mmCIF file of C-alpha atoms in Angstrom:
data_model
loop_
_atom_site.group_PDB
_atom_site.id
_atom_site.type_symbol
_atom_site.label_atom_id
_atom_site.label_comp_id
_atom_site.label_asym_id
_atom_site.label_seq_id
_atom_site.Cartn_x
_atom_site.Cartn_y
_atom_site.Cartn_z
ATOM 1 C CA UNK A 1 184.654 139.503 88.976
ATOM 2 C CA UNK A 2 180.704 139.581 89.300
ATOM 3 C CA UNK A 3 178.720 136.389 88.396
ATOM 4 C CA UNK A 4 175.529 136.947 86.707
ATOM 5 C CA UNK A 5 172.806 133.948 86.435
ATOM 6 C CA UNK A 6 170.241 134.832 84.030
ATOM 7 C CA UNK A 7 167.354 133.097 83.597
ATOM 8 C CA UNK A 8 165.020 132.711 80.587
ATOM 9 C CA UNK A 9 162.467 130.746 79.552
ATOM 10 C CA UNK A 10 162.549 131.847 75.702
ATOM 11 C CA UNK A 11 165.731 132.839 73.183
ATOM 12 C CA UNK A 12 165.390 136.307 73.983
ATOM 13 C CA UNK A 13 167.956 137.348 76.832
ATOM 14 C CA UNK A 14 169.208 140.584 77.677
ATOM 15 C CA UNK A 15 172.826 140.708 79.311
ATOM 16 C CA UNK A 16 173.418 143.604 81.903
ATOM 17 C CA UNK A 17 176.982 144.694 81.965
ATOM 18 C CA UNK A 18 180.252 143.190 81.202
ATOM 19 C CA UNK A 19 181.696 140.371 82.303
ATOM 20 C CA UNK A 20 185.465 140.282 83.208
ATOM 21 C CA UNK A 21 187.564 138.761 80.391
ATOM 22 C CA UNK A 22 188.692 136.070 82.985
ATOM 23 C CA UNK A 23 184.861 134.756 83.238
ATOM 24 C CA UNK A 24 183.865 131.256 81.422
ATOM 25 C CA UNK A 25 180.069 132.302 79.925
ATOM 26 C CA UNK A 26 178.316 128.891 79.959
ATOM 27 C CA UNK A 27 175.068 128.597 78.386
ATOM 28 C CA UNK A 28 172.480 125.887 79.200
ATOM 29 C CA UNK A 29 169.442 124.776 77.383
ATOM 30 C CA UNK A 30 167.346 122.424 79.439
ATOM 31 C CA UNK A 31 164.480 119.706 78.298
ATOM 32 C CA UNK A 32 161.653 120.645 80.012
ATOM 33 C CA UNK A 33 161.653 121.999 83.977
ATOM 34 C CA UNK A 34 158.229 122.075 84.465
ATOM 35 C CA UNK A 35 157.738 118.369 83.528
ATOM 36 C CA UNK A 36 159.074 116.891 86.565
ATOM 37 C CA UNK A 37 160.459 117.679 89.845
ATOM 38 C CA UNK A 38 163.718 116.265 89.026
ATOM 39 C CA UNK A 39 164.364 118.920 86.465
ATOM 40 C CA UNK A 40 163.097 121.323 88.656
ATOM 41 C CA UNK A 41 165.485 120.325 91.296
ATOM 42 C CA UNK A 42 168.376 119.985 88.452
ATOM 43 C CA UNK A 43 167.755 123.589 87.583
ATOM 44 C CA UNK A 44 168.156 125.088 91.140
ATOM 45 C CA UNK A 45 171.197 123.047 91.748
ATOM 46 C CA UNK A 46 172.902 124.277 88.619
ATOM 47 C CA UNK A 47 172.290 127.742 89.553
ATOM 48 C CA UNK A 48 173.390 127.489 92.917
ATOM 49 C CA UNK A 49 176.599 125.696 91.888
ATOM 50 C CA UNK A 50 177.418 128.524 89.229
ATOM 51 C CA UNK A 51 176.503 131.351 92.035
ATOM 52 C CA UNK A 52 179.151 129.839 94.339
ATOM 53 C CA UNK A 53 181.630 130.022 91.276
ATOM 54 C CA UNK A 54 183.084 133.784 90.720
ATOM 55 C CA UNK A 55 184.670 132.550 87.314
ATOM 56 C CA UNK A 56 181.241 131.389 85.735
ATOM 57 C CA UNK A 57 178.545 133.331 84.202
ATOM 58 C CA UNK A 58 175.376 131.445 82.995
ATOM 59 C CA UNK A 59 172.568 131.839 80.827
ATOM 60 C CA UNK A 60 170.004 129.121 81.786
ATOM 61 C CA UNK A 61 167.205 128.360 79.460
ATOM 62 C CA UNK A 62 164.505 125.926 79.159
ATOM 63 C CA UNK A 63 163.040 124.520 75.690
ATOM 64 C CA UNK A 64 159.829 123.594 77.628
ATOM 65 C CA UNK A 65 159.784 120.204 75.873
ATOM 66 C CA UNK A 66 159.933 121.903 72.206
ATOM 67 C CA UNK A 67 162.840 120.718 69.686
ATOM 68 C CA UNK A 68 162.168 124.029 67.813
ATOM 69 C CA UNK A 69 162.934 126.191 70.695
ATOM 70 C CA UNK A 70 165.595 124.258 72.049
ATOM 71 C CA UNK A 71 167.283 124.621 68.590
ATOM 72 C CA UNK A 72 166.352 128.397 68.502
ATOM 73 C CA UNK A 73 168.046 128.524 72.214
ATOM 74 C CA UNK A 74 171.293 126.930 70.548
ATOM 75 C CA UNK A 75 171.178 129.291 67.826
ATOM 76 C CA UNK A 76 170.611 131.919 70.516
ATOM 77 C CA UNK A 77 173.714 131.047 72.404
ATOM 78 C CA UNK A 78 175.973 130.480 69.493
ATOM 79 C CA UNK A 79 175.351 133.955 68.152
ATOM 80 C CA UNK A 80 176.100 135.222 71.953
ATOM 81 C CA UNK A 81 179.227 133.758 71.699
ATOM 82 C CA UNK A 82 179.177 132.016 74.677
ATOM 83 C CA UNK A 83 182.281 129.993 75.875
ATOM 84 C CA UNK A 84 180.550 126.385 76.334
ATOM 85 C CA UNK A 85 177.066 125.336 75.974
ATOM 86 C CA UNK A 86 175.430 122.775 78.001
ATOM 87 C CA UNK A 87 172.432 120.757 76.547
ATOM 88 C CA UNK A 88 170.111 118.621 78.024
ATOM 89 C CA UNK A 89 168.492 117.241 74.734
ATOM 90 C CA UNK A 90 164.702 117.339 74.033
ATOM 91 C CA UNK A 91 165.094 115.085 71.272
ATOM 92 C CA UNK A 92 168.560 113.117 70.652
ATOM 93 C CA UNK A 93 168.046 113.030 66.788
ATOM 94 C CA UNK A 94 166.868 116.520 66.153
ATOM 95 C CA UNK A 95 169.173 118.234 68.142
ATOM 96 C CA UNK A 96 172.331 117.153 66.113
ATOM 97 C CA UNK A 97 172.576 120.237 63.287
ATOM 98 C CA UNK A 98 172.506 122.549 66.197
ATOM 99 C CA UNK A 99 174.886 120.754 68.214
ATOM 100 C CA UNK A 100 177.406 120.377 64.779
ATOM 101 C CA UNK A 101 176.544 124.476 64.591
ATOM 102 C CA UNK A 102 178.342 124.952 67.627
ATOM 103 C CA UNK A 103 181.045 123.060 67.223
ATOM 104 C CA UNK A 104 181.592 124.676 63.963
ATOM 105 C CA UNK A 105 181.412 128.159 65.328
ATOM 106 C CA UNK A 106 184.216 126.461 68.087
ATOM 107 C CA UNK A 107 182.343 126.473 71.286
ATOM 108 C CA UNK A 108 182.505 122.780 73.264
ATOM 109 C CA UNK A 109 179.103 121.307 73.898
ATOM 110 C CA UNK A 110 178.232 119.097 77.100
ATOM 111 C CA UNK A 111 175.432 116.969 76.948
ATOM 112 C CA UNK A 112 173.839 116.678 80.386
ATOM 113 C CA UNK A 113 171.501 113.886 81.575
ATOM 114 C CA UNK A 114 170.457 112.119 78.399
ATOM 115 C CA UNK A 115 173.097 111.826 75.275
ATOM 116 C CA UNK A 116 172.119 112.595 72.026
ATOM 117 C CA UNK A 117 172.338 109.903 69.449
ATOM 118 C CA UNK A 118 175.468 108.580 68.484
ATOM 119 C CA UNK A 119 175.608 110.234 65.078
ATOM 120 C CA UNK A 120 176.055 113.525 66.841
ATOM 121 C CA UNK A 121 178.893 112.161 69.253
ATOM 122 C CA UNK A 122 181.867 113.902 67.056
ATOM 123 C CA UNK A 123 180.667 117.317 67.764
ATOM 124 C CA UNK A 124 180.295 116.902 71.484
ATOM 125 C CA UNK A 125 183.220 117.308 73.949
ATOM 126 C CA UNK A 126 181.660 115.325 76.525
ATOM 127 C CA UNK A 127 178.470 113.637 78.228
ATOM 128 C CA UNK A 128 178.019 114.277 82.136
ATOM 129 C CA UNK A 129 175.078 112.401 83.319
ATOM 130 C CA UNK A 130 174.018 108.371 84.252
ATOM 131 C CA UNK A 131 174.835 105.190 82.441
ATOM 132 C CA UNK A 132 171.125 104.726 81.522
ATOM 133 C CA UNK A 133 171.753 101.297 79.918
ATOM 134 C CA UNK A 134 173.262 100.076 83.407
ATOM 135 C CA UNK A 135 170.146 101.673 85.051
ATOM 136 C CA UNK A 136 167.905 99.693 83.064
ATOM 137 C CA UNK A 137 169.670 96.513 83.415
ATOM 138 C CA UNK A 138 170.150 97.060 86.915
ATOM 139 C CA UNK A 139 166.032 97.637 87.252
ATOM 140 C CA UNK A 140 165.832 94.135 85.762
ATOM 141 C CA UNK A 141 167.980 92.818 88.263
ATOM 142 C CA UNK A 142 166.051 94.345 90.941
ATOM 143 C CA UNK A 143 162.856 92.751 89.522
ATOM 144 C CA UNK A 144 164.194 89.110 88.552
ATOM 145 C CA UNK A 145 165.240 88.780 92.076
ATOM 146 C CA UNK A 146 162.369 89.735 93.740
ATOM 147 C CA UNK A 147 160.427 87.493 91.252
ATOM 148 C CA UNK A 148 162.664 84.599 92.239
ATOM 149 C CA UNK A 149 162.273 85.351 96.064
ATOM 150 C CA UNK A 150 158.446 84.971 95.458
ATOM 151 C CA UNK A 151 159.268 81.645 93.399
ATOM 152 C CA UNK A 152 157.503 83.106 90.336
ATOM 153 C CA UNK A 153 160.401 83.720 88.192
ATOM 154 C CA UNK A 154 159.268 80.854 85.614
ATOM 155 C CA UNK A 155 155.746 82.243 85.115
ATOM 156 C CA UNK A 156 155.870 86.196 85.747
ATOM 157 C CA UNK A 157 154.335 88.583 83.481
ATOM 158 C CA UNK A 158 155.531 92.248 82.969
ATOM 159 C CA UNK A 159 154.380 95.545 81.754
ATOM 160 C CA UNK A 160 156.746 98.109 80.703
ATOM 161 C CA UNK A 161 155.957 101.960 80.812
ATOM 162 C CA UNK A 162 158.592 103.660 79.024
ATOM 163 C CA UNK A 163 159.837 107.960 79.050
ATOM 164 C CA UNK A 164 159.177 110.168 75.796
ATOM 165 C CA UNK A 165 159.561 108.593 72.593
ATOM 166 C CA UNK A 166 162.562 109.622 70.836
ATOM 167 C CA UNK A 167 164.240 110.533 74.121
ATOM 168 C CA UNK A 168 167.406 108.937 74.425
ATOM 169 C CA UNK A 169 166.969 108.515 78.311
ATOM 170 C CA UNK A 170 163.919 106.267 77.545
ATOM 171 C CA UNK A 171 165.603 104.696 74.644
ATOM 172 C CA UNK A 172 168.514 103.344 76.875
ATOM 173 C CA UNK A 173 166.713 102.469 80.055
ATOM 174 C CA UNK A 174 164.254 100.583 77.969
ATOM 175 C CA UNK A 175 167.021 98.811 75.976
ATOM 176 C CA UNK A 176 169.180 97.925 79.485
ATOM 177 C CA UNK A 177 165.903 96.267 80.860
ATOM 178 C CA UNK A 178 164.843 94.631 77.781
ATOM 179 C CA UNK A 179 168.382 93.159 77.195
ATOM 180 C CA UNK A 180 169.125 92.394 80.733
ATOM 181 C CA UNK A 181 165.842 90.879 81.809
ATOM 182 C CA UNK A 182 166.210 87.932 79.531
ATOM 183 C CA UNK A 183 169.652 87.221 80.808
ATOM 184 C CA UNK A 184 168.851 86.892 84.326
ATOM 185 C CA UNK A 185 164.805 85.869 84.210
ATOM 186 C CA UNK A 186 164.585 84.239 80.870
ATOM 187 C CA UNK A 187 160.870 82.704 81.558
ATOM 188 C CA UNK A 188 159.907 86.520 82.346
ATOM 189 C CA UNK A 189 157.766 87.421 79.927
ATOM 190 C CA UNK A 190 156.843 91.447 78.817
ATOM 191 C CA UNK A 191 153.246 91.405 77.632
ATOM 192 C CA UNK A 192 153.246 95.041 76.331
ATOM 193 C CA UNK A 193 155.206 98.355 76.310
ATOM 194 C CA UNK A 194 153.854 101.528 75.963
ATOM 195 C CA UNK A 195 155.105 105.528 77.126
ATOM 196 C CA UNK A 196 154.255 107.440 79.674
ATOM 197 C CA UNK A 197 156.312 110.218 78.671
ATOM 198 C CA UNK A 198 157.748 111.038 81.834
ATOM 199 C CA UNK A 199 154.177 111.744 83.229
ATOM 200 C CA UNK A 200 152.276 110.468 86.408
ATOM 201 C CA UNK A 201 148.862 111.502 84.992
ATOM 202 C CA UNK A 202 149.425 109.328 81.508
ATOM 203 C CA UNK A 203 151.346 106.638 83.332
ATOM 204 C CA UNK A 204 148.179 106.263 85.323
ATOM 205 C CA UNK A 205 146.118 106.047 82.359
ATOM 206 C CA UNK A 206 148.271 103.772 80.496
ATOM 207 C CA UNK A 207 148.259 101.321 83.793
ATOM 208 C CA UNK A 208 144.192 101.595 83.723
ATOM 209 C CA UNK A 209 144.169 100.101 80.062
ATOM 210 C CA UNK A 210 146.707 97.450 81.048
ATOM 211 C CA UNK A 211 144.843 96.372 83.885
ATOM 212 C CA UNK A 212 141.827 96.234 81.860
ATOM 213 C CA UNK A 213 143.495 94.288 79.003
ATOM 214 C CA UNK A 214 145.323 91.860 81.257
ATOM 215 C CA UNK A 215 144.057 89.512 83.878
ATOM 216 C CA UNK A 216 147.545 88.893 85.200
ATOM 217 C CA UNK A 217 150.346 91.175 85.890
ATOM 218 C CA UNK A 218 152.788 90.209 88.272
ATOM 219 C CA UNK A 219 155.313 93.295 87.531
ATOM 220 C CA UNK A 220 155.687 96.722 86.195
ATOM 221 C CA UNK A 221 158.770 98.635 85.074
ATOM 222 C CA UNK A 222 158.650 102.425 84.531
ATOM 223 C CA UNK A 223 161.500 104.401 83.402
ATOM 224 C CA UNK A 224 161.193 106.503 86.232
ATOM 225 C CA UNK A 225 159.267 106.698 89.757
ATOM 226 C CA UNK A 226 157.145 109.395 88.902
ATOM 227 C CA UNK A 227 155.842 106.868 86.048
ATOM 228 C CA UNK A 228 155.946 103.920 88.471
ATOM 229 C CA UNK A 229 153.757 105.812 91.107
ATOM 230 C CA UNK A 230 151.188 106.420 88.347
ATOM 231 C CA UNK A 231 150.973 103.037 87.627
ATOM 232 C CA UNK A 232 150.754 102.144 91.210
ATOM 233 C CA UNK A 233 148.057 104.776 91.949
ATOM 234 C CA UNK A 234 146.218 102.956 88.903
ATOM 235 C CA UNK A 235 146.544 99.273 90.537
ATOM 236 C CA UNK A 236 145.472 100.723 93.881
ATOM 237 C CA UNK A 237 142.202 102.245 92.517
ATOM 238 C CA UNK A 238 141.127 98.774 91.058
ATOM 239 C CA UNK A 239 142.068 97.125 93.788
ATOM 240 C CA UNK A 240 144.729 94.880 92.048
ATOM 241 C CA UNK A 241 147.277 93.815 94.989
ATOM 242 C CA UNK A 242 150.400 91.751 94.674
ATOM 243 C CA UNK A 243 152.282 93.569 91.726
ATOM 244 C CA UNK A 244 156.002 94.639 92.022
ATOM 245 C CA UNK A 245 156.657 97.834 91.156
ATOM 246 C CA UNK A 246 160.125 98.765 89.862
ATOM 247 C CA UNK A 247 161.420 102.239 88.611
ATOM 248 C CA UNK A 248 164.699 103.712 87.199
ATOM 249 C CA UNK A 249 165.231 106.967 89.188
ATOM 250 C CA UNK A 250 164.091 107.420 92.677
ATOM 251 C CA UNK A 251 161.605 109.810 93.427
ATOM 252 C CA UNK A 252 160.680 111.444 96.729
ATOM 253 C CA UNK A 253 156.838 109.807 95.729
ATOM 254 C CA UNK A 254 158.941 106.254 94.866
ATOM 255 C CA UNK A 255 160.881 106.273 98.316
ATOM 256 C CA UNK A 256 157.629 107.314 100.179
ATOM 257 C CA UNK A 257 155.781 104.100 98.518
ATOM 258 C CA UNK A 258 158.581 102.002 99.436
ATOM 259 C CA UNK A 259 158.239 103.164 102.972
ATOM 260 C CA UNK A 260 154.901 101.964 102.828
ATOM 261 C CA UNK A 261 155.628 98.881 101.024
ATOM 262 C CA UNK A 262 153.619 99.589 98.126
ATOM 263 C CA UNK A 263 156.811 100.013 95.785
ATOM 264 C CA UNK A 264 159.525 97.216 95.610
ATOM 265 C CA UNK A 265 162.489 99.016 93.998
ATOM 266 C CA UNK A 266 164.466 101.900 91.755
ATOM 267 C CA UNK A 267 167.707 103.361 91.254
ATOM 268 C CA UNK A 268 169.115 106.053 93.161
ATOM 269 C CA UNK A 269 169.849 109.190 91.084
ATOM 270 C CA UNK A 270 170.640 112.847 92.587
ATOM 271 C CA UNK A 271 169.631 115.529 90.319
ATOM 272 C CA UNK A 272 171.884 117.673 92.284
ATOM 273 C CA UNK A 273 174.873 115.463 91.444
ATOM 274 C CA UNK A 274 173.810 115.491 87.851
ATOM 275 C CA UNK A 275 173.781 119.267 87.621
ATOM 276 C CA UNK A 276 177.115 119.984 89.488
ATOM 277 C CA UNK A 277 178.507 117.086 87.442
ATOM 278 C CA UNK A 278 177.768 119.265 84.203
ATOM 279 C CA UNK A 279 179.086 122.511 85.384
ATOM 280 C CA UNK A 280 182.068 120.889 86.673
ATOM 281 C CA UNK A 281 182.593 119.175 83.108
ATOM 282 C CA UNK A 282 181.872 122.490 81.380
ATOM 283 C CA UNK A 283 184.560 123.988 83.342
ATOM 284 C CA UNK A 284 186.928 121.334 83.098
ATOM 285 C CA UNK A 285 186.605 121.390 79.199
ATOM 286 C CA UNK A 286 187.068 125.269 79.172
ATOM 287 C CA UNK A 287 190.442 125.082 81.336
ATOM 288 C CA UNK A 288 191.870 122.333 79.039
ATOM 289 C CA UNK A 289 191.839 119.422 81.271
ATOM 290 C CA UNK A 290 191.568 115.893 80.168
ATOM 291 C CA UNK A 291 187.585 114.999 80.326
ATOM 292 C CA UNK A 292 186.287 111.475 79.568
ATOM 293 C CA UNK A 293 183.653 111.669 76.670
ATOM 294 C CA UNK A 294 180.985 109.521 78.692
ATOM 295 C CA UNK A 295 181.568 110.959 81.906
ATOM 296 C CA UNK A 296 179.043 108.835 84.214
ATOM 297 C CA UNK A 297 178.575 109.128 87.698
ATOM 298 C CA UNK A 298 177.029 105.916 89.912
ATOM 299 C CA UNK A 299 173.280 105.279 90.245
ATOM 300 C CA UNK A 300 173.085 102.583 92.741
ATOM 301 C CA UNK A 301 170.072 100.029 93.254
ATOM 302 C CA UNK A 302 167.333 100.852 96.089
ATOM 303 C CA UNK A 303 165.045 98.574 97.107
ATOM 304 C CA UNK A 304 163.080 98.314 100.537
ATOM 305 C CA UNK A 305 165.565 96.198 101.766
ATOM 306 C CA UNK A 306 168.582 98.723 101.662
ATOM 307 C CA UNK A 307 166.426 102.114 101.569
ATOM 308 C CA UNK A 308 167.531 102.932 105.020
ATOM 309 C CA UNK A 309 171.101 103.665 103.440
ATOM 310 C CA UNK A 310 169.695 106.264 101.366
ATOM 311 C CA UNK A 311 168.176 109.439 102.147
ATOM 312 C CA UNK A 312 164.988 110.572 100.712
ATOM 313 C CA UNK A 313 165.021 112.415 97.427
ATOM 314 C CA UNK A 314 164.435 116.273 97.399
ATOM 315 C CA UNK A 315 162.344 116.082 94.357
#
């Protein structure tokens, strides 16, 4: 059996030759590979995992952050009669009709990394990825513990930089943080929340505005380290010291900033594990195995105190 991995940035995919009858044909439509190094590494790991399996043929697509393009890609994969579809949703609400259409066509859908909205759960075979609410809660615990060590848990003020609005991961991480922080540090105040859209440069500008607006900022929570380091860069440029930065996906830049003592903590999450888990979940579903609906992999806390226990992220 010959494996073919087809890369395409649009919905037009031309397949050369015919796959063996036993080959599982799995399509994936991703969110936005070019937006950050996590997604770039995920795609590479996914392709490598597929290439290593002679029973798998893949069609790899990228929506470029465009909901309409992702819906069109879903339609294209349905027309190609793939055996399963993996979707990394650009928007958890907007993709539900396309996911429902795939189910109606008898094609199981696996959602990867960021879940769709609950209204679409009936149309999904399984979700494979991190527990983003738990990640947000753990980030709140990291920040609270640090404030307690500093003796400012009764007065600290925090700003919150979220991911892309409407994106399930952003919503869930924010919820986990916002729900957990008052439980562990009831006197800490979140003074403002603004989106950074997973973008370092935008997050730096958001932080610049926060620094102008607020004389007293003790902590910054960002939905991932890419945004968190953008906020850190703004603080450094403004000469504002003593701010505790906490993220919710440890990027290499966050790990390096932790080594320098500039960034306090994050949540350790591997895009390689993420990609491999999604592909394996799709294979397990197609092989009729018992797969949990919420198929989480663990994402532990990482801070300056324990980062030596973790290897530097490759993204």
